[in-house]
Amino acid sequence: MGNKKVTPFPQGFLWGGALAANQVEGGWNKGGKGLSVQDVQAYKPHVDQKNLAAHVKVSLPQLLEAAKETDDTYFPKRRGVDFYHRYPQDLALFAEMGFQVLRVSISWPRLYPTGMETQPNPEGIAFYHRLFQEMRKRGIKPLITLAHYEMPLALALEWNGWTDRRVIDLFVRFCETCYKEYGQYTDLWLSFNEIDSCIRHPFTTAGIIPELCGEEGELGACYQALHHQFVAAAMVTKMLREMVPGAKMGCMLTKLTTYPRTCAPDDMIATQARELENLSYADIMVFGEYPRLILRRIEKKGITIRMEPEDEGILREGTVDYVSFSYYMSMTESVDPNAERTPGNTVLGVKNPYLESSEWGWQVDPVGLRYSLVELYDRYKKPLFIVENGLGARDTLEADGSIHDPYRIEYFRRHFEEMAKAIDDGVELIGFTSWGPIDIISASSNQMSKRYGFIYVDQDDLGKGSLERYRKDSFYWYKKVIETNGADLD
Ligand code: BGP
């Protein structure tokens, strides 16, 4: 046998990367596309990561003003990294790394510019056919996300987004078109990206605008919008099985793994509440019903969700086939009001003294990924798919065109080692797509400078640069990992 390394990853394990249309495509007004809620997300040079609520806040006048703006300088998601035109070159680079799968989202307003049309936009339909055919040519399977924070802006401005039950039928129409057109390219689908994120950023996740919320207030509007998304997700899950035989639908959770800051029982109770809240969003989509504890917690907040009699049956008949999630970091929870807090993925957690932080304050915790995989598999007993994981960092393009990112290689090496342990623990893990395999616009900060890619893109936060692509050192490392199916992590 010599020193041939034996891989712990199963045969057929899917290695690749994950993107979102609104962060990578650009072409915000090309091919008949309508405005999405992301096209009015302004870049702010100084983001206070500890005051996220202020950062994600929107106001109707500001949105109407932004919608009239035709320039993209301060609207980075209007330009992404021009994947809309450069996808053949980028797919060639992904294929060079050996990608078996690429997660992408379909931009709803590219197919239905305001979301209210009864017929789809032919140019939008054609774009994704070209993209998926190019992927097929490269032997890369699409993993399609139907809703990745990019709903038509018109639905937000006119109906206050997902708070309006009529959006369910419009979303079902959009998904029916996607299945009819693109069901031929893949059997892997996801409905809502991080469906739990509605509470953390109501506008980008659900098109909720404070001035349009009624007496139920913004939090009540969030829970009503969430209910409509759960119903819509269940409906399009059932429809997928009918329209694309053999296709698999997953749910997608922001896995915000939280440990108690101390073994004090009160810290445990506070942690348990945070963990159950986070898991409840996947519970509803896996088990097909609201957990009683969650209903009680919503009731204690004084919130009443308007549900129709048919909703219970819809949820029960639309449960998912697999569980996918994003994992970047972990945090702790404490009842100590003076406990130091640090930012995470659009959350604020109590700092863990045993962990290092990224430049954006996210606490890097590879062992937490093993913990999360075991926790999720034990709870759901469904195949798991890690659809986002990665390190946002400031990379440097050297004069010779190289980029040295040993910190990113180290981040992934440690996370892959823990994934291997989880598989050895008995977890059924079917795939891994790194977040942002090419540098793209950050979701929470709209920065280009928060780079995740194995491929560097020459563009700065205000859109200046050649948009040329450069292979980072991690590009060659990930290529070798995929070639050896995870056996060689050196
Ligand atoms: C997740 C989103 C992704 C991605 C990721 C990284 O919540 O699903 O869209 O952006 O976060 O976050 P950021 O881009 O803010 O660093």
Coordinates of C-alpha atoms and ligand atoms in Angstrom, one line a residue:
M1 CA 0.0 0.0 0.0
G2 CA 3.0 2.4 0.6
N3 CA 2.0 5.8 1.8
K4 CA -1.2 5.9 -0.4
K5 CA -3.7 7.8 1.7
V6 CA -7.1 6.3 2.2
T7 CA -9.9 8.8 1.9
P8 CA -12.7 8.9 4.6
F9 CA -15.0 10.5 2.0
P10 CA -17.5 8.2 0.3
Q11 CA -17.3 7.4 -3.4
G12 CA -19.5 9.9 -5.2
F13 CA -19.0 12.6 -2.6
L14 CA -19.7 15.9 -4.4
W15 CA -17.0 18.6 -4.2
G16 CA -17.6 22.1 -5.5
G17 CA -18.4 25.7 -4.7
A18 CA -21.5 27.9 -4.0
L19 CA -22.6 31.2 -5.5
A20 CA -25.7 33.5 -5.4
A21 CA -26.9 35.3 -8.5
N22 CA -27.1 38.6 -6.7
Q23 CA -23.5 38.4 -5.5
V24 CA -21.8 37.1 -8.6
E25 CA -23.8 37.8 -11.8
G26 CA -23.9 41.6 -12.2
G27 CA -25.9 42.4 -15.3
W28 CA -28.5 44.0 -13.0
N29 CA -30.4 45.6 -15.9
K30 CA -29.4 43.3 -18.7
G31 CA -31.6 40.8 -20.6
G32 CA -34.9 42.3 -19.4
K33 CA -34.1 41.7 -15.7
G34 CA -36.1 43.7 -13.2
L35 CA -34.7 45.2 -10.0
S36 CA -34.2 42.8 -7.1
V37 CA -34.1 43.9 -3.4
Q38 CA -30.3 43.5 -3.6
D39 CA -30.0 46.1 -6.4
V40 CA -30.9 48.8 -3.9
Q41 CA -28.4 47.6 -1.2
A42 CA -25.9 50.5 -0.9
Y43 CA -22.2 49.9 -0.1
K44 CA -21.3 51.6 3.1
P45 CA -17.6 52.1 3.7
H46 CA -17.7 51.7 7.5
V47 CA -19.9 48.8 8.6
D48 CA -20.2 48.4 12.3
Q49 CA -20.4 44.6 12.5
K50 CA -21.5 45.0 16.1
N51 CA -24.5 47.1 15.1
L52 CA -26.0 44.8 12.5
A53 CA -29.6 45.9 13.0
A54 CA -28.6 49.5 12.1
H55 CA -26.7 48.1 9.1
V56 CA -29.6 46.1 7.6
K57 CA -32.3 48.7 8.4
V58 CA -34.0 50.1 5.3
S59 CA -36.5 53.0 4.8
L60 CA -39.1 53.4 2.0
P61 CA -37.8 56.9 0.9
Q62 CA -34.2 55.6 0.7
L63 CA -35.3 52.5 -1.3
L64 CA -37.4 54.6 -3.8
E65 CA -34.4 56.9 -4.2
A66 CA -32.0 54.0 -4.8
A67 CA -34.4 52.4 -7.3
K68 CA -34.1 55.5 -9.4
E69 CA -30.3 55.5 -9.4
T70 CA -28.8 54.2 -12.6
D71 CA -25.2 54.2 -11.5
D72 CA -23.7 51.0 -9.9
T73 CA -20.7 52.6 -8.1
Y74 CA -22.3 52.4 -4.6
F75 CA -24.5 49.3 -5.5
P76 CA -21.9 46.5 -5.8
K77 CA -24.5 43.8 -6.3
R78 CA -25.6 45.4 -9.5
R79 CA -22.2 44.4 -11.0
G80 CA -21.1 41.4 -9.0
V81 CA -18.0 40.2 -10.8
D82 CA -19.7 40.1 -14.2
F83 CA -20.4 36.4 -14.1
Y84 CA -23.3 37.2 -16.4
H85 CA -20.9 37.6 -19.2
R86 CA -17.8 35.8 -17.9
Y87 CA -19.3 32.5 -16.7
P88 CA -17.7 30.4 -19.5
Q89 CA -14.3 31.5 -18.3
D90 CA -15.2 31.0 -14.7
L91 CA -16.7 27.6 -15.3
A92 CA -13.5 26.6 -17.0
L93 CA -11.6 27.5 -13.9
F94 CA -14.0 25.6 -11.7
A95 CA -13.6 22.6 -14.0
E96 CA -9.8 22.9 -13.8
M97 CA -10.2 22.5 -10.0
G98 CA -12.3 19.4 -10.7
F99 CA -15.7 20.6 -9.4
Q100 CA -18.4 18.0 -9.6
V101 CA -21.1 20.4 -8.4
L102 CA -21.7 24.2 -8.5
R103 CA -24.4 25.7 -6.3
V104 CA -26.1 28.7 -8.1
S105 CA -29.3 30.6 -7.6
I106 CA -31.8 31.6 -10.3
S107 CA -32.6 35.3 -10.0
W108 CA -36.4 35.6 -9.7
P109 CA -36.6 39.1 -11.4
R110 CA -34.4 37.8 -14.3
L111 CA -37.3 35.5 -15.2
Y112 CA -40.2 37.6 -13.8
P113 CA -39.0 41.3 -13.7
T114 CA -41.7 42.5 -11.2
G115 CA -42.7 39.0 -10.0
M116 CA -46.3 39.7 -11.2
E117 CA -46.0 38.8 -14.8
T118 CA -48.0 35.8 -16.0
Q119 CA -45.4 34.8 -18.6
P120 CA -41.6 34.6 -18.0
N121 CA -39.0 36.9 -19.7
P122 CA -37.5 34.9 -22.6
E123 CA -34.1 36.5 -22.3
G124 CA -33.9 35.5 -18.7
I125 CA -34.9 31.9 -19.5
A126 CA -32.3 31.7 -22.2
F127 CA -29.5 33.0 -19.9
Y128 CA -29.8 30.1 -17.5
H129 CA -30.1 27.6 -20.3
R130 CA -26.8 28.8 -21.6
L131 CA -25.3 28.7 -18.1
F132 CA -26.5 25.2 -17.3
Q133 CA -25.6 23.9 -20.8
E134 CA -22.0 25.2 -20.3
M135 CA -21.9 23.5 -16.9
R136 CA -23.1 20.2 -18.4
K137 CA -20.3 20.6 -21.0
R138 CA -17.8 20.9 -18.1
G139 CA -19.3 17.9 -16.2
I140 CA -20.4 20.2 -13.4
K141 CA -23.8 19.4 -11.9
P142 CA -25.9 22.5 -10.8
L143 CA -27.3 22.6 -7.3
I144 CA -30.0 25.2 -7.8
T145 CA -31.2 27.6 -5.1
L146 CA -34.6 29.1 -6.0
A147 CA -34.6 32.0 -3.5
H148 CA -31.2 33.5 -2.4
Y149 CA -32.2 37.0 -1.1
E150 CA -33.1 38.3 -4.6
M151 CA -36.8 38.7 -4.8
P152 CA -38.3 41.3 -7.2
L153 CA -38.1 44.8 -5.6
A154 CA -41.6 45.5 -6.9
L155 CA -43.1 42.9 -4.6
A156 CA -41.4 44.6 -1.6
L157 CA -42.5 48.2 -2.6
E158 CA -46.1 47.3 -3.5
W159 CA -47.0 44.4 -1.2
N160 CA -44.4 44.6 1.6
G161 CA -42.8 41.4 0.3
W162 CA -43.6 38.0 1.8
T163 CA -45.9 39.4 4.4
D164 CA -48.5 39.3 1.6
R165 CA -49.9 35.8 1.0
R166 CA -50.3 36.5 -2.7
V167 CA -46.5 36.2 -3.1
I168 CA -46.8 32.4 -2.5
D169 CA -48.6 31.9 -5.8
L170 CA -46.2 34.1 -7.7
F171 CA -43.2 32.2 -6.2
V172 CA -44.9 28.9 -7.2
R173 CA -45.3 30.2 -10.7
F174 CA -41.6 31.1 -10.8
C175 CA -40.6 27.7 -9.5
E176 CA -42.9 25.9 -12.0
T177 CA -41.1 27.7 -14.8
C178 CA -37.7 26.7 -13.3
Y179 CA -38.6 23.1 -13.1
K180 CA -40.1 23.0 -16.6
E181 CA -37.1 24.8 -18.1
Y182 CA -34.2 23.5 -16.0
G183 CA -35.3 20.2 -14.4
Q184 CA -33.4 18.5 -17.2
Y185 CA -30.0 19.7 -15.8
T186 CA -30.1 18.5 -12.2
D187 CA -31.7 16.5 -9.5
L188 CA -30.4 18.8 -6.6
W189 CA -32.6 21.7 -5.6
L190 CA -33.0 24.1 -2.6
S191 CA -36.0 26.3 -1.9
F192 CA -35.0 29.2 0.5
N193 CA -31.4 30.1 1.3
E194 CA -31.1 30.4 5.1
I195 CA -34.9 30.7 5.6
D196 CA -34.1 31.6 9.3
S197 CA -32.5 34.8 8.2
C198 CA -35.8 36.7 7.8
I199 CA -35.6 37.8 11.4
R200 CA -32.0 39.1 11.1
H201 CA -32.4 41.0 7.8
P202 CA -36.1 41.2 6.9
F203 CA -35.7 43.3 3.8
T204 CA -33.2 41.2 1.8
T205 CA -34.7 37.9 2.9
A206 CA -38.4 38.7 2.6
G207 CA -38.8 42.2 1.1
I208 CA -40.2 43.7 4.4
I209 CA -40.2 47.5 4.7
P210 CA -40.8 49.0 8.1
E211 CA -43.1 51.8 6.9
L212 CA -45.3 49.2 5.2
C213 CA -45.8 47.0 8.3
G214 CA -49.1 47.3 10.0
E215 CA -50.0 47.2 13.7
E216 CA -48.3 43.8 13.9
G217 CA -45.0 45.6 13.7
E218 CA -41.8 44.5 11.9
L219 CA -41.3 41.3 14.1
G220 CA -44.9 40.2 13.5
A221 CA -44.5 40.9 9.8
C222 CA -41.4 38.7 9.9
Y223 CA -43.2 35.7 11.4
Q224 CA -46.1 36.1 8.9
A225 CA -43.6 36.3 6.0
L226 CA -41.8 33.2 7.4
H227 CA -45.1 31.3 7.5
H228 CA -45.8 32.2 3.9
Q229 CA -42.3 31.0 2.9
F230 CA -42.7 27.7 4.8
V231 CA -46.0 27.2 3.0
A232 CA -44.4 28.1 -0.4
A233 CA -41.4 25.9 0.3
A234 CA -43.7 22.9 1.0
M235 CA -45.8 23.6 -2.1
V236 CA -42.8 23.8 -4.4
T237 CA -41.2 20.7 -2.8
K238 CA -44.3 18.7 -3.6
M239 CA -44.4 20.2 -7.1
L240 CA -40.8 19.3 -7.7
R241 CA -41.5 15.6 -7.1
E242 CA -44.5 15.8 -9.5
M243 CA -42.6 17.7 -12.2
V244 CA -39.0 16.4 -12.0
P245 CA -39.2 12.7 -11.0
G246 CA -36.1 11.7 -8.9
A247 CA -35.2 15.3 -8.0
K248 CA -34.3 16.0 -4.4
M249 CA -35.4 19.2 -2.5
G250 CA -33.4 20.3 0.5
C251 CA -34.0 22.9 3.2
M252 CA -31.1 25.3 3.9
L253 CA -30.3 26.6 7.4
T254 CA -27.8 29.1 8.8
K255 CA -26.1 26.8 11.3
L256 CA -25.4 29.2 14.1
T257 CA -23.8 26.7 16.5
T258 CA -23.8 28.1 20.1
Y259 CA -22.0 26.8 23.2
P260 CA -22.7 27.9 26.8
R261 CA -20.1 30.5 27.9
T262 CA -19.8 28.6 31.2
C263 CA -21.3 25.5 32.8
A264 CA -23.6 27.7 34.9
P265 CA -27.1 26.3 34.4
D266 CA -28.5 29.7 33.4
D267 CA -25.9 29.9 30.6
M268 CA -27.1 26.4 29.5
I269 CA -30.7 27.6 29.4
A270 CA -29.9 30.7 27.4
T271 CA -27.9 28.5 25.0
Q272 CA -30.6 25.9 24.7
A273 CA -33.1 28.6 23.7
R274 CA -30.7 29.9 21.0
E275 CA -30.0 26.5 19.6
L276 CA -33.7 25.4 19.6
E277 CA -34.7 28.7 17.8
N278 CA -32.0 28.1 15.2
L279 CA -32.9 24.5 14.6
S280 CA -36.7 25.2 14.6
Y281 CA -36.6 26.5 11.0
A282 CA -35.2 23.2 9.7
D283 CA -37.6 21.3 12.0
I284 CA -40.6 22.8 10.3
M285 CA -39.3 21.8 6.8
V286 CA -38.1 18.3 7.8
F287 CA -41.0 17.3 10.1
G288 CA -43.7 19.2 8.3
E289 CA -45.1 21.0 11.3
Y290 CA -44.3 23.8 13.8
P291 CA -42.7 22.5 17.0
R292 CA -44.9 23.2 20.0
L293 CA -42.1 25.0 21.8
I294 CA -41.7 27.4 18.9
L295 CA -45.4 28.1 18.7
R296 CA -45.4 28.9 22.4
R297 CA -42.3 31.1 22.1
I298 CA -44.0 33.1 19.2
E299 CA -47.2 33.4 21.3
K300 CA -45.2 34.7 24.3
K301 CA -43.8 37.4 22.0
G302 CA -47.4 38.5 21.6
I303 CA -47.4 37.5 17.9
T304 CA -50.3 35.8 16.1
I305 CA -49.5 34.2 12.8
R306 CA -52.5 34.2 10.4
M307 CA -52.7 30.6 9.0
E308 CA -55.2 29.1 6.6
P309 CA -56.9 25.8 7.3
E310 CA -55.1 24.1 4.4
D311 CA -51.7 25.1 5.6
E312 CA -51.2 22.2 8.0
G313 CA -51.7 19.7 5.2
I314 CA -49.5 21.6 2.8
L315 CA -46.6 21.6 5.3
R316 CA -47.1 17.9 6.1
E317 CA -47.0 16.9 2.4
G318 CA -44.0 19.1 1.5
T319 CA -41.2 17.9 3.7
V320 CA -37.6 17.8 2.4
D321 CA -35.3 15.0 1.2
Y322 CA -32.1 16.3 2.6
V323 CA -30.8 19.0 5.0
S324 CA -28.3 21.6 3.8
F325 CA -26.7 24.4 5.8
S326 CA -24.1 27.1 5.9
Y327 CA -21.4 26.9 8.5
Y328 CA -18.7 29.6 9.0
M329 CA -18.2 30.0 12.7
S330 CA -19.6 29.3 16.2
M331 CA -20.3 31.4 19.2
T332 CA -21.2 31.1 22.9
E333 CA -24.2 32.4 24.9
S334 CA -24.2 33.8 28.4
V335 CA -26.6 35.6 30.8
D336 CA -23.7 37.8 31.9
P337 CA -24.7 41.3 30.6
N338 CA -21.0 42.2 30.5
A339 CA -19.9 39.2 28.5
E340 CA -17.9 40.5 25.5
R341 CA -19.8 39.9 22.2
T342 CA -18.3 39.5 18.8
P343 CA -19.9 39.4 15.3
G344 CA -20.8 36.2 13.5
N345 CA -22.8 35.6 10.3
T346 CA -25.3 38.5 10.7
V347 CA -25.4 37.7 14.5
L348 CA -23.7 38.8 17.6
G349 CA -22.5 36.0 19.9
V350 CA -20.5 36.0 23.1
K351 CA -16.8 35.6 22.4
N352 CA -15.3 32.1 22.9
P353 CA -11.8 32.5 24.5
Y354 CA -10.7 29.2 23.0
L355 CA -11.2 30.3 19.4
E356 CA -9.4 32.6 16.9
S357 CA -11.4 35.2 15.0
S358 CA -11.4 36.1 11.3
E359 CA -10.6 39.7 10.3
W360 CA -14.4 40.3 10.4
G361 CA -14.6 38.9 13.9
W362 CA -16.2 35.6 13.0
Q363 CA -15.0 32.9 15.4
V364 CA -13.3 30.1 13.4
D365 CA -14.3 26.7 14.8
P366 CA -13.6 23.6 12.7
V367 CA -14.4 21.2 15.6
G368 CA -17.8 23.0 15.7
L369 CA -18.5 21.7 12.2
R370 CA -18.1 18.1 13.4
Y371 CA -20.4 18.9 16.4
S372 CA -22.9 20.5 14.0
L373 CA -22.9 17.6 11.6
V374 CA -23.4 15.1 14.3
E375 CA -26.2 17.2 15.9
L376 CA -28.0 17.7 12.6
Y377 CA -27.7 14.1 11.6
D378 CA -28.9 12.8 14.9
R379 CA -31.9 15.2 14.9
Y380 CA -33.1 14.7 11.3
K381 CA -31.6 11.3 10.1
K382 CA -31.5 12.8 6.6
P383 CA -28.5 13.1 4.2
L384 CA -26.6 16.3 4.9
F385 CA -25.0 18.8 2.4
I386 CA -22.7 21.6 3.5
V387 CA -23.6 24.3 0.9
E388 CA -21.6 27.2 2.4
N389 CA -18.3 27.2 4.3
G390 CA -15.3 29.5 3.8
L391 CA -13.1 32.3 5.1
G392 CA -13.6 35.9 4.2
A393 CA -10.2 37.6 4.2
R394 CA -8.3 40.5 2.7
D395 CA -6.1 38.8 0.0
T396 CA -3.1 40.5 -1.8
L397 CA -2.6 40.3 -5.5
E398 CA 1.3 40.2 -5.9
A399 CA 3.1 41.9 -8.7
D400 CA 3.6 38.5 -10.4
G401 CA -0.1 37.7 -10.4
S402 CA 0.1 35.3 -7.5
I403 CA -1.9 35.3 -4.3
H404 CA -0.6 33.6 -1.2
D405 CA -3.5 32.6 1.1
P406 CA -2.1 29.9 3.5
Y407 CA -4.8 31.1 6.0
R408 CA -7.5 29.9 3.7
I409 CA -5.9 26.6 3.0
E410 CA -5.5 26.1 6.8
Y411 CA -9.1 27.1 7.4
F412 CA -10.4 24.5 4.8
R413 CA -7.9 21.8 5.8
R414 CA -9.1 21.9 9.5
H415 CA -12.8 21.9 8.4
F416 CA -12.2 19.0 6.0
E417 CA -10.5 17.0 8.8
E418 CA -13.5 17.5 11.0
M419 CA -15.9 16.6 8.2
A420 CA -13.9 13.3 7.8
K421 CA -14.3 12.6 11.6
A422 CA -18.1 13.2 11.3
I423 CA -18.3 10.8 8.4
D424 CA -16.4 8.3 10.5
D425 CA -18.9 9.0 13.3
G426 CA -21.6 7.7 11.0
V427 CA -22.9 11.0 9.5
E428 CA -24.3 10.7 6.0
L429 CA -22.6 13.7 4.3
I430 CA -23.2 13.8 0.5
G431 CA -21.4 17.0 -0.6
F432 CA -19.5 20.2 0.1
T433 CA -19.7 23.5 -1.8
S434 CA -17.3 26.1 -0.5
W435 CA -18.8 29.6 -0.2
G436 CA -17.6 31.9 -3.0
P437 CA -15.1 29.7 -4.9
I438 CA -14.4 32.9 -6.8
D439 CA -14.3 36.3 -5.1
I440 CA -17.8 37.9 -5.1
I441 CA -19.7 40.7 -3.3
S442 CA -20.2 40.0 0.4
A443 CA -23.9 39.5 1.3
S444 CA -23.8 41.3 4.7
S445 CA -21.3 44.1 4.0
N446 CA -21.5 44.6 0.2
Q447 CA -17.8 44.6 0.2
M448 CA -15.6 43.1 -2.6
S449 CA -12.6 43.3 -0.2
K450 CA -14.1 40.4 1.9
R451 CA -12.7 37.7 -0.3
Y452 CA -13.7 34.0 -0.1
G453 CA -12.4 32.7 -3.4
F454 CA -9.9 30.2 -4.7
I455 CA -9.9 32.6 -7.6
Y456 CA -9.0 36.3 -7.1
V457 CA -11.0 39.0 -9.0
D458 CA -9.3 42.3 -9.7
Q459 CA -12.0 44.7 -8.5
D460 CA -12.2 46.9 -5.4
D461 CA -15.2 47.9 -3.2
L462 CA -16.2 50.7 -5.6
G463 CA -15.9 48.6 -8.7
K464 CA -12.5 49.7 -9.9
G465 CA -10.3 47.1 -11.5
S466 CA -9.8 44.9 -14.6
L467 CA -12.1 42.1 -13.4
E468 CA -9.2 39.8 -14.4
R469 CA -9.2 36.4 -12.7
Y470 CA -6.1 35.0 -10.9
R471 CA -5.6 31.5 -9.3
K472 CA -4.7 31.8 -5.6
D473 CA -2.4 29.2 -3.9
S474 CA -5.6 27.7 -2.5
F475 CA -6.8 27.0 -6.1
Y476 CA -4.1 24.4 -6.5
W477 CA -4.6 23.0 -3.0
Y478 CA -8.4 22.5 -3.5
K479 CA -7.8 20.9 -6.9
K480 CA -5.6 18.3 -5.2
V481 CA -8.2 17.7 -2.5
I482 CA -10.9 17.0 -5.1
E483 CA -8.6 14.8 -7.2
T484 CA -7.9 12.6 -4.1
N485 CA -11.5 12.8 -2.9
G486 CA -10.3 14.4 0.3
A487 CA -7.5 12.0 1.0
D488 CA -4.6 14.5 0.4
L489 CA -5.1 17.6 2.6
D490 CA -1.4 18.6 2.8
Ligands
BGP1 C1 -24.6 33.6 4.0 C2 -25.2 33.8 2.7 C3 -24.3 33.9 1.5 C4 -22.9 34.4 1.9 C5 -22.4 34.1 3.3 C6 -21.1 34.8 3.7 O1 -25.4 34.0 5.0 O2 -26.1 32.7 2.4 O3 -24.9 34.7 0.6 O4 -22.7 35.7 1.6 O5 -23.4 34.3 4.2 O6 -21.5 36.1 4.3 P1 -20.9 37.4 3.8 O7 -20.9 37.4 2.4 O8 -21.7 38.5 4.5 O9 -19.4 37.4 4.4

